[in-house]
Amino acid sequence: MSNPQGSQTHHSNYVGRFAPSPSGPLHFGSLVAALGSYFQTKSQQGQWLVRIEDLDPPREMPGAAKMILETLDAHGLVWDQTVVYQSQRHALYQEQIETWLRSERAYYCQCTRKQIKQGGGFYLGTCRNKALTDGAQCSVRLKVDDPIAFFDDEKHGRIEIPAQLAQEDFIIKRRDGLFAYNLAVVLDDIDQGVTQVVRGADLIEPTGRQINLYRYLEQPEVSYIHLPLALDQHGNKLSKQNHAPAVDNKRPKHTIMQAMRFLGFTLPDDFESASVEQMLHWGVKNWHLDLLPNSLSRHSAF
Ligand code: GLU
């Protein structure tokens, strides 16, 4: 355990990121996502970016963004560029939506969530050919002409996407005026030069939609690695909604060791005597996708 982290030089084009939504402080599951993307990025000598996805103010907790950054800091997870906030980037999202409305790749939709639910839960293209021109009280949907039937995850291999989900003209701007996660995440990843997305398996479902956006934007696609989701003792996903406890910034080594075991590492006996920086350095050096469990979820208690 004698390797200090030292200063890192970047000799690759790899760019990875951690993109938390500030709906609350980081819990164990989100720290696992941060560590997994950090290890993967640094093992490729890449740059590791942090982006705060503050797109949905009603679901956010005041002060959470700051708490998240403090937790990353307390766990030695140093990001390489200025933190980006999605709330500062509405112009970029709006501009793309207008371009797609003009080219008829996107359209206004009047349907309410309730109507769609009553129709079976999937949107069946009701407004696709209505050519609505007044966007008031409307969402904006992307016209999906080439559904993505599957994608290849770098860890889990081929992942099929259910046809109804793949075919759906999905929302890129909501009726309430908020920008949709799928649109913002793809525009930002492109803008920031992200080459690979490493994130929790709860985000497998929207991946096909995101790949679709890359195609319509005519941008090179990124590759994906989905990390196992952390479950609590009842088998529920750790989440802010389930009131998963916040990571304790005063015991970073304890949490890092727990998260590393969760990610599949077998730690050396003397690991506890290492510093946070040494732990991360060892993790970067020994990280390998084969270590990662094959399952898409895992109990978090070790
Ligand atoms: N902001 C998303 C979340 O916290 C993650 C986005 C992503 O990694 O693609 O669930």
Coordinates of C-alpha atoms and ligand atoms in Angstrom, one line a residue:
M1 CA 0.0 0.0 0.0
S2 CA 2.8 2.4 -0.7
N3 CA 1.7 4.1 -3.9
P4 CA 0.7 7.7 -3.5
Q5 CA -1.8 8.8 -6.1
G6 CA 0.5 11.5 -7.4
S7 CA -0.4 13.8 -10.2
Q8 CA -2.0 12.2 -13.2
T9 CA -1.2 12.9 -16.8
H10 CA -3.9 12.3 -19.4
H11 CA -2.7 10.3 -22.3
S12 CA -6.0 9.0 -23.6
N13 CA -9.1 10.4 -25.2
Y14 CA -11.2 8.6 -22.7
V15 CA -13.7 10.8 -20.9
G16 CA -16.0 9.4 -18.3
R17 CA -18.4 11.1 -15.9
F18 CA -20.6 10.9 -12.9
A19 CA -23.9 12.6 -13.3
P20 CA -25.9 12.7 -10.1
S21 CA -29.3 14.4 -9.7
P22 CA -29.4 16.6 -6.6
S23 CA -32.5 15.1 -5.2
G24 CA -30.7 14.3 -1.9
P25 CA -27.3 13.5 -0.5
L26 CA -25.3 10.6 -2.0
H27 CA -26.3 7.1 -0.6
F28 CA -24.2 4.0 -0.9
G29 CA -25.7 3.1 -4.3
S30 CA -24.8 6.4 -5.8
L31 CA -21.3 6.2 -4.3
V32 CA -20.8 2.8 -6.0
A33 CA -21.7 4.4 -9.3
A34 CA -19.3 7.2 -8.7
L35 CA -16.5 4.8 -7.8
G36 CA -17.2 2.4 -10.6
S37 CA -17.0 5.2 -13.2
Y38 CA -13.9 6.7 -11.5
F39 CA -12.1 3.3 -11.6
Q40 CA -13.0 2.6 -15.2
T41 CA -12.0 6.1 -16.3
K42 CA -8.8 6.3 -14.4
S43 CA -7.8 2.8 -15.5
Q44 CA -8.0 4.1 -19.0
Q45 CA -6.0 7.3 -18.1
G46 CA -9.1 9.2 -18.8
Q47 CA -10.6 12.4 -17.5
W48 CA -13.4 12.0 -15.0
L49 CA -16.1 14.7 -15.1
V50 CA -18.9 15.5 -12.6
R51 CA -22.2 16.9 -13.9
I52 CA -25.0 17.9 -11.6
E53 CA -28.3 17.0 -13.3
D54 CA -30.5 19.7 -11.7
L55 CA -33.2 19.5 -14.4
D56 CA -36.2 19.0 -12.2
P57 CA -36.4 21.5 -9.4
P58 CA -39.5 20.1 -7.7
R59 CA -37.6 16.8 -7.1
E60 CA -34.5 18.6 -5.8
M61 CA -33.4 19.2 -2.3
P62 CA -31.8 22.6 -1.5
G63 CA -28.2 22.2 -0.8
A64 CA -27.9 18.6 -2.2
A65 CA -25.6 19.5 -5.0
K66 CA -23.1 21.0 -2.5
M67 CA -23.5 18.0 -0.3
I68 CA -22.8 15.6 -3.1
L69 CA -19.6 17.4 -4.1
E70 CA -18.5 17.4 -0.5
T71 CA -19.0 13.7 -0.3
L72 CA -17.1 13.0 -3.5
D73 CA -14.3 15.2 -2.1
A74 CA -14.3 13.4 1.3
H75 CA -13.9 10.1 -0.6
G76 CA -10.9 11.4 -2.6
L77 CA -12.9 11.4 -5.9
V78 CA -11.3 14.4 -7.6
W79 CA -13.0 15.6 -10.8
D80 CA -10.9 16.9 -13.7
Q81 CA -12.9 19.9 -15.0
T82 CA -15.2 22.5 -13.7
V83 CA -18.5 20.9 -12.6
V84 CA -21.3 21.4 -15.1
Y85 CA -24.9 22.2 -14.0
Q86 CA -27.7 21.3 -16.3
S87 CA -29.8 24.2 -15.0
Q88 CA -27.3 26.5 -16.7
R89 CA -27.7 24.8 -20.1
H90 CA -31.3 25.2 -21.0
A91 CA -30.4 27.3 -24.1
L92 CA -28.5 24.3 -25.6
Y93 CA -31.5 22.0 -25.0
Q94 CA -34.1 24.4 -26.3
E95 CA -32.1 25.1 -29.5
Q96 CA -32.0 21.4 -30.3
I97 CA -35.7 21.0 -29.7
E98 CA -36.4 23.9 -32.0
T99 CA -34.2 22.4 -34.7
W100 CA -36.0 19.2 -34.5
L101 CA -39.4 20.8 -34.5
R102 CA -38.5 22.7 -37.7
S103 CA -37.2 19.5 -39.4
E104 CA -40.2 17.6 -38.1
R105 CA -38.1 15.1 -36.2
A106 CA -40.0 16.3 -33.2
Y107 CA -43.6 17.3 -32.7
Y108 CA -45.9 18.9 -30.1
C109 CA -48.2 16.5 -28.2
Q110 CA -51.3 17.4 -26.2
C111 CA -51.8 14.0 -24.6
T112 CA -51.8 13.9 -20.8
R113 CA -50.2 11.2 -18.8
K114 CA -53.7 10.1 -17.7
Q115 CA -54.8 9.6 -21.3
I116 CA -51.8 7.6 -22.1
K117 CA -52.3 5.4 -19.1
Q118 CA -55.8 4.8 -20.1
G119 CA -54.6 3.8 -23.5
G120 CA -52.4 1.0 -22.0
G121 CA -49.4 2.9 -20.8
F122 CA -47.5 3.4 -24.0
Y123 CA -47.8 6.4 -26.2
L124 CA -49.2 5.3 -29.6
G125 CA -48.3 8.4 -31.7
T126 CA -51.7 10.1 -31.3
C127 CA -50.4 13.6 -32.1
R128 CA -47.7 12.5 -34.6
N129 CA -49.5 13.7 -37.6
K130 CA -51.6 16.5 -36.1
A131 CA -49.0 19.1 -37.0
L132 CA -49.8 21.2 -33.9
T133 CA -48.1 24.5 -34.1
D134 CA -49.0 26.0 -30.7
G135 CA -46.8 24.5 -28.0
A136 CA -48.7 25.8 -25.0
Q137 CA -49.7 23.0 -22.7
C138 CA -47.9 20.5 -25.0
S139 CA -45.0 18.2 -24.5
V140 CA -42.5 17.7 -27.3
R141 CA -41.9 14.2 -28.6
L142 CA -39.2 12.7 -30.8
K143 CA -40.4 10.9 -33.8
V144 CA -38.8 7.4 -33.5
D145 CA -38.6 5.9 -37.0
D146 CA -35.8 3.5 -36.3
P147 CA -36.4 1.8 -33.0
I148 CA -33.3 0.5 -31.2
A149 CA -34.0 -3.2 -30.5
F150 CA -30.8 -3.9 -28.4
F151 CA -27.5 -2.5 -27.4
D152 CA -24.3 -4.1 -26.3
D153 CA -23.2 -3.4 -22.8
E154 CA -19.4 -3.8 -22.3
K155 CA -20.0 -5.9 -19.2
H156 CA -23.3 -7.6 -19.8
G157 CA -23.3 -8.1 -23.5
R158 CA -26.4 -7.8 -25.6
I159 CA -29.4 -6.2 -23.9
E160 CA -32.7 -6.4 -25.7
I161 CA -35.1 -3.5 -25.5
P162 CA -38.8 -4.4 -25.4
A163 CA -40.4 -3.4 -28.7
Q164 CA -43.1 -1.2 -27.3
L165 CA -40.6 0.8 -25.3
A166 CA -38.2 1.1 -28.3
Q167 CA -40.9 2.2 -30.7
E168 CA -42.4 4.9 -28.4
D169 CA -42.1 8.5 -29.6
F170 CA -40.6 9.7 -26.3
I171 CA -40.7 13.0 -24.6
I172 CA -37.8 15.4 -25.0
K173 CA -39.6 18.4 -23.3
R174 CA -42.3 18.0 -20.8
R175 CA -45.7 19.7 -20.7
D176 CA -44.6 21.6 -17.6
G177 CA -41.7 23.0 -19.6
L178 CA -39.0 20.9 -18.0
F179 CA -36.4 19.3 -20.3
A180 CA -36.4 15.5 -20.4
Y181 CA -33.5 13.6 -18.8
N182 CA -32.8 11.6 -22.0
L183 CA -32.3 14.8 -24.1
A184 CA -30.1 16.6 -21.6
V185 CA -27.9 13.7 -20.8
V186 CA -27.1 13.0 -24.4
L187 CA -26.6 16.6 -25.4
D188 CA -24.3 17.1 -22.4
D189 CA -22.3 13.9 -22.9
I190 CA -21.7 14.9 -26.5
D191 CA -20.8 18.5 -25.6
Q192 CA -18.4 17.3 -22.9
G193 CA -16.8 14.7 -25.1
V194 CA -17.8 11.7 -23.0
T195 CA -16.7 8.5 -24.6
Q196 CA -18.1 5.9 -22.2
V197 CA -21.0 5.9 -19.8
V198 CA -20.6 3.9 -16.6
R199 CA -23.7 4.1 -14.4
G200 CA -26.2 2.1 -12.4
A201 CA -28.3 -0.6 -13.9
D202 CA -31.5 1.3 -13.2
L203 CA -30.6 3.4 -16.3
I204 CA -30.5 0.4 -18.7
E205 CA -34.1 1.1 -19.7
P206 CA -33.6 4.6 -21.2
T207 CA -30.3 3.6 -23.0
G208 CA -32.1 2.7 -26.2
R209 CA -33.7 6.1 -26.3
Q210 CA -30.4 7.7 -25.7
I211 CA -28.7 5.8 -28.5
N212 CA -31.6 6.9 -30.8
L213 CA -30.7 10.5 -29.9
Y214 CA -27.1 10.0 -30.9
R215 CA -28.2 8.6 -34.2
Y216 CA -30.6 11.5 -35.0
L217 CA -27.8 13.9 -34.0
E218 CA -25.4 12.1 -36.3
Q219 CA -22.9 11.8 -33.5
P220 CA -20.6 8.9 -32.7
E221 CA -22.2 6.7 -30.1
V222 CA -20.6 6.1 -26.7
S223 CA -20.2 2.7 -25.1
Y224 CA -22.0 1.6 -21.9
I225 CA -21.2 -0.3 -18.7
H226 CA -24.1 -0.7 -16.2
L227 CA -23.1 -1.4 -12.6
P228 CA -25.1 -3.6 -10.3
L229 CA -27.8 -1.8 -8.3
A230 CA -27.4 -1.8 -4.6
L231 CA -30.3 -3.4 -2.7
D232 CA -31.2 -3.0 0.9
Q233 CA -31.9 -6.0 3.2
H234 CA -35.5 -6.2 1.9
G235 CA -34.3 -6.4 -1.7
N236 CA -35.4 -2.9 -2.5
K237 CA -33.2 -0.6 -4.6
L238 CA -31.4 1.9 -2.4
S239 CA -32.8 5.2 -3.5
K240 CA -33.6 8.7 -2.2
Q241 CA -37.3 7.8 -2.5
N242 CA -36.7 4.8 -0.2
H243 CA -34.8 7.1 2.2
A244 CA -31.5 5.3 1.8
P245 CA -29.1 6.8 4.4
A246 CA -26.6 9.4 3.3
V247 CA -23.0 8.3 3.0
D248 CA -21.1 9.4 6.1
N249 CA -18.3 11.7 5.1
K250 CA -16.5 11.0 8.4
R251 CA -15.9 7.3 7.6
P252 CA -14.7 7.4 3.9
K253 CA -12.4 4.4 4.2
H254 CA -15.2 2.2 5.6
T255 CA -17.5 3.2 2.7
I256 CA -14.9 2.9 0.0
M257 CA -14.0 -0.6 1.2
Q258 CA -17.6 -1.6 1.3
A259 CA -18.2 -0.2 -2.2
M260 CA -15.1 -1.8 -3.6
R261 CA -16.2 -5.2 -2.3
F262 CA -19.6 -4.5 -3.8
L263 CA -17.9 -3.9 -7.2
G264 CA -16.2 -7.3 -6.9
F265 CA -12.7 -6.5 -5.5
T266 CA -11.0 -8.8 -3.1
L267 CA -9.1 -6.5 -0.9
P268 CA -5.7 -7.1 0.6
D269 CA -5.6 -7.9 4.4
D270 CA -3.8 -4.7 5.3
F271 CA -6.1 -2.5 3.2
E272 CA -7.6 -0.8 6.1
S273 CA -4.3 0.8 7.0
A274 CA -4.1 2.5 3.6
S275 CA -5.1 6.2 3.1
V276 CA -8.2 7.1 1.0
E277 CA -5.8 8.1 -1.8
Q278 CA -3.9 4.8 -1.6
M279 CA -7.1 2.9 -1.7
L280 CA -8.3 4.6 -4.8
H281 CA -4.9 4.2 -6.4
W282 CA -4.9 0.5 -5.7
G283 CA -8.5 0.3 -7.0
V284 CA -7.5 2.0 -10.3
K285 CA -4.5 -0.3 -10.7
N286 CA -6.5 -3.5 -10.0
W287 CA -9.8 -2.6 -11.6
H288 CA -11.0 -5.0 -14.3
L289 CA -14.5 -5.5 -15.7
D290 CA -14.2 -9.2 -15.1
L291 CA -14.3 -8.5 -11.3
L292 CA -17.7 -6.9 -11.6
P293 CA -20.5 -9.3 -10.7
N294 CA -22.6 -10.4 -13.6
S295 CA -25.9 -9.7 -11.9
L296 CA -27.6 -6.4 -12.3
S297 CA -28.4 -6.0 -8.6
R298 CA -26.7 -7.0 -5.4
H299 CA -27.3 -6.7 -1.7
S300 CA -25.3 -3.8 -0.3
A301 CA -24.4 -5.2 3.1
F302 CA -20.9 -6.8 3.3
Ligands
GLU1 N1 -28.8 11.9 -13.2 C1 -29.1 10.5 -13.4 C2 -29.4 9.9 -12.0 O1 -28.9 10.5 -11.0 C3 -27.9 9.7 -13.9 C4 -27.7 10.0 -15.3 C5 -26.7 9.1 -16.0 O2 -25.7 8.6 -15.4 O3 -26.9 8.9 -17.2 O4 -30.0 8.9 -11.9

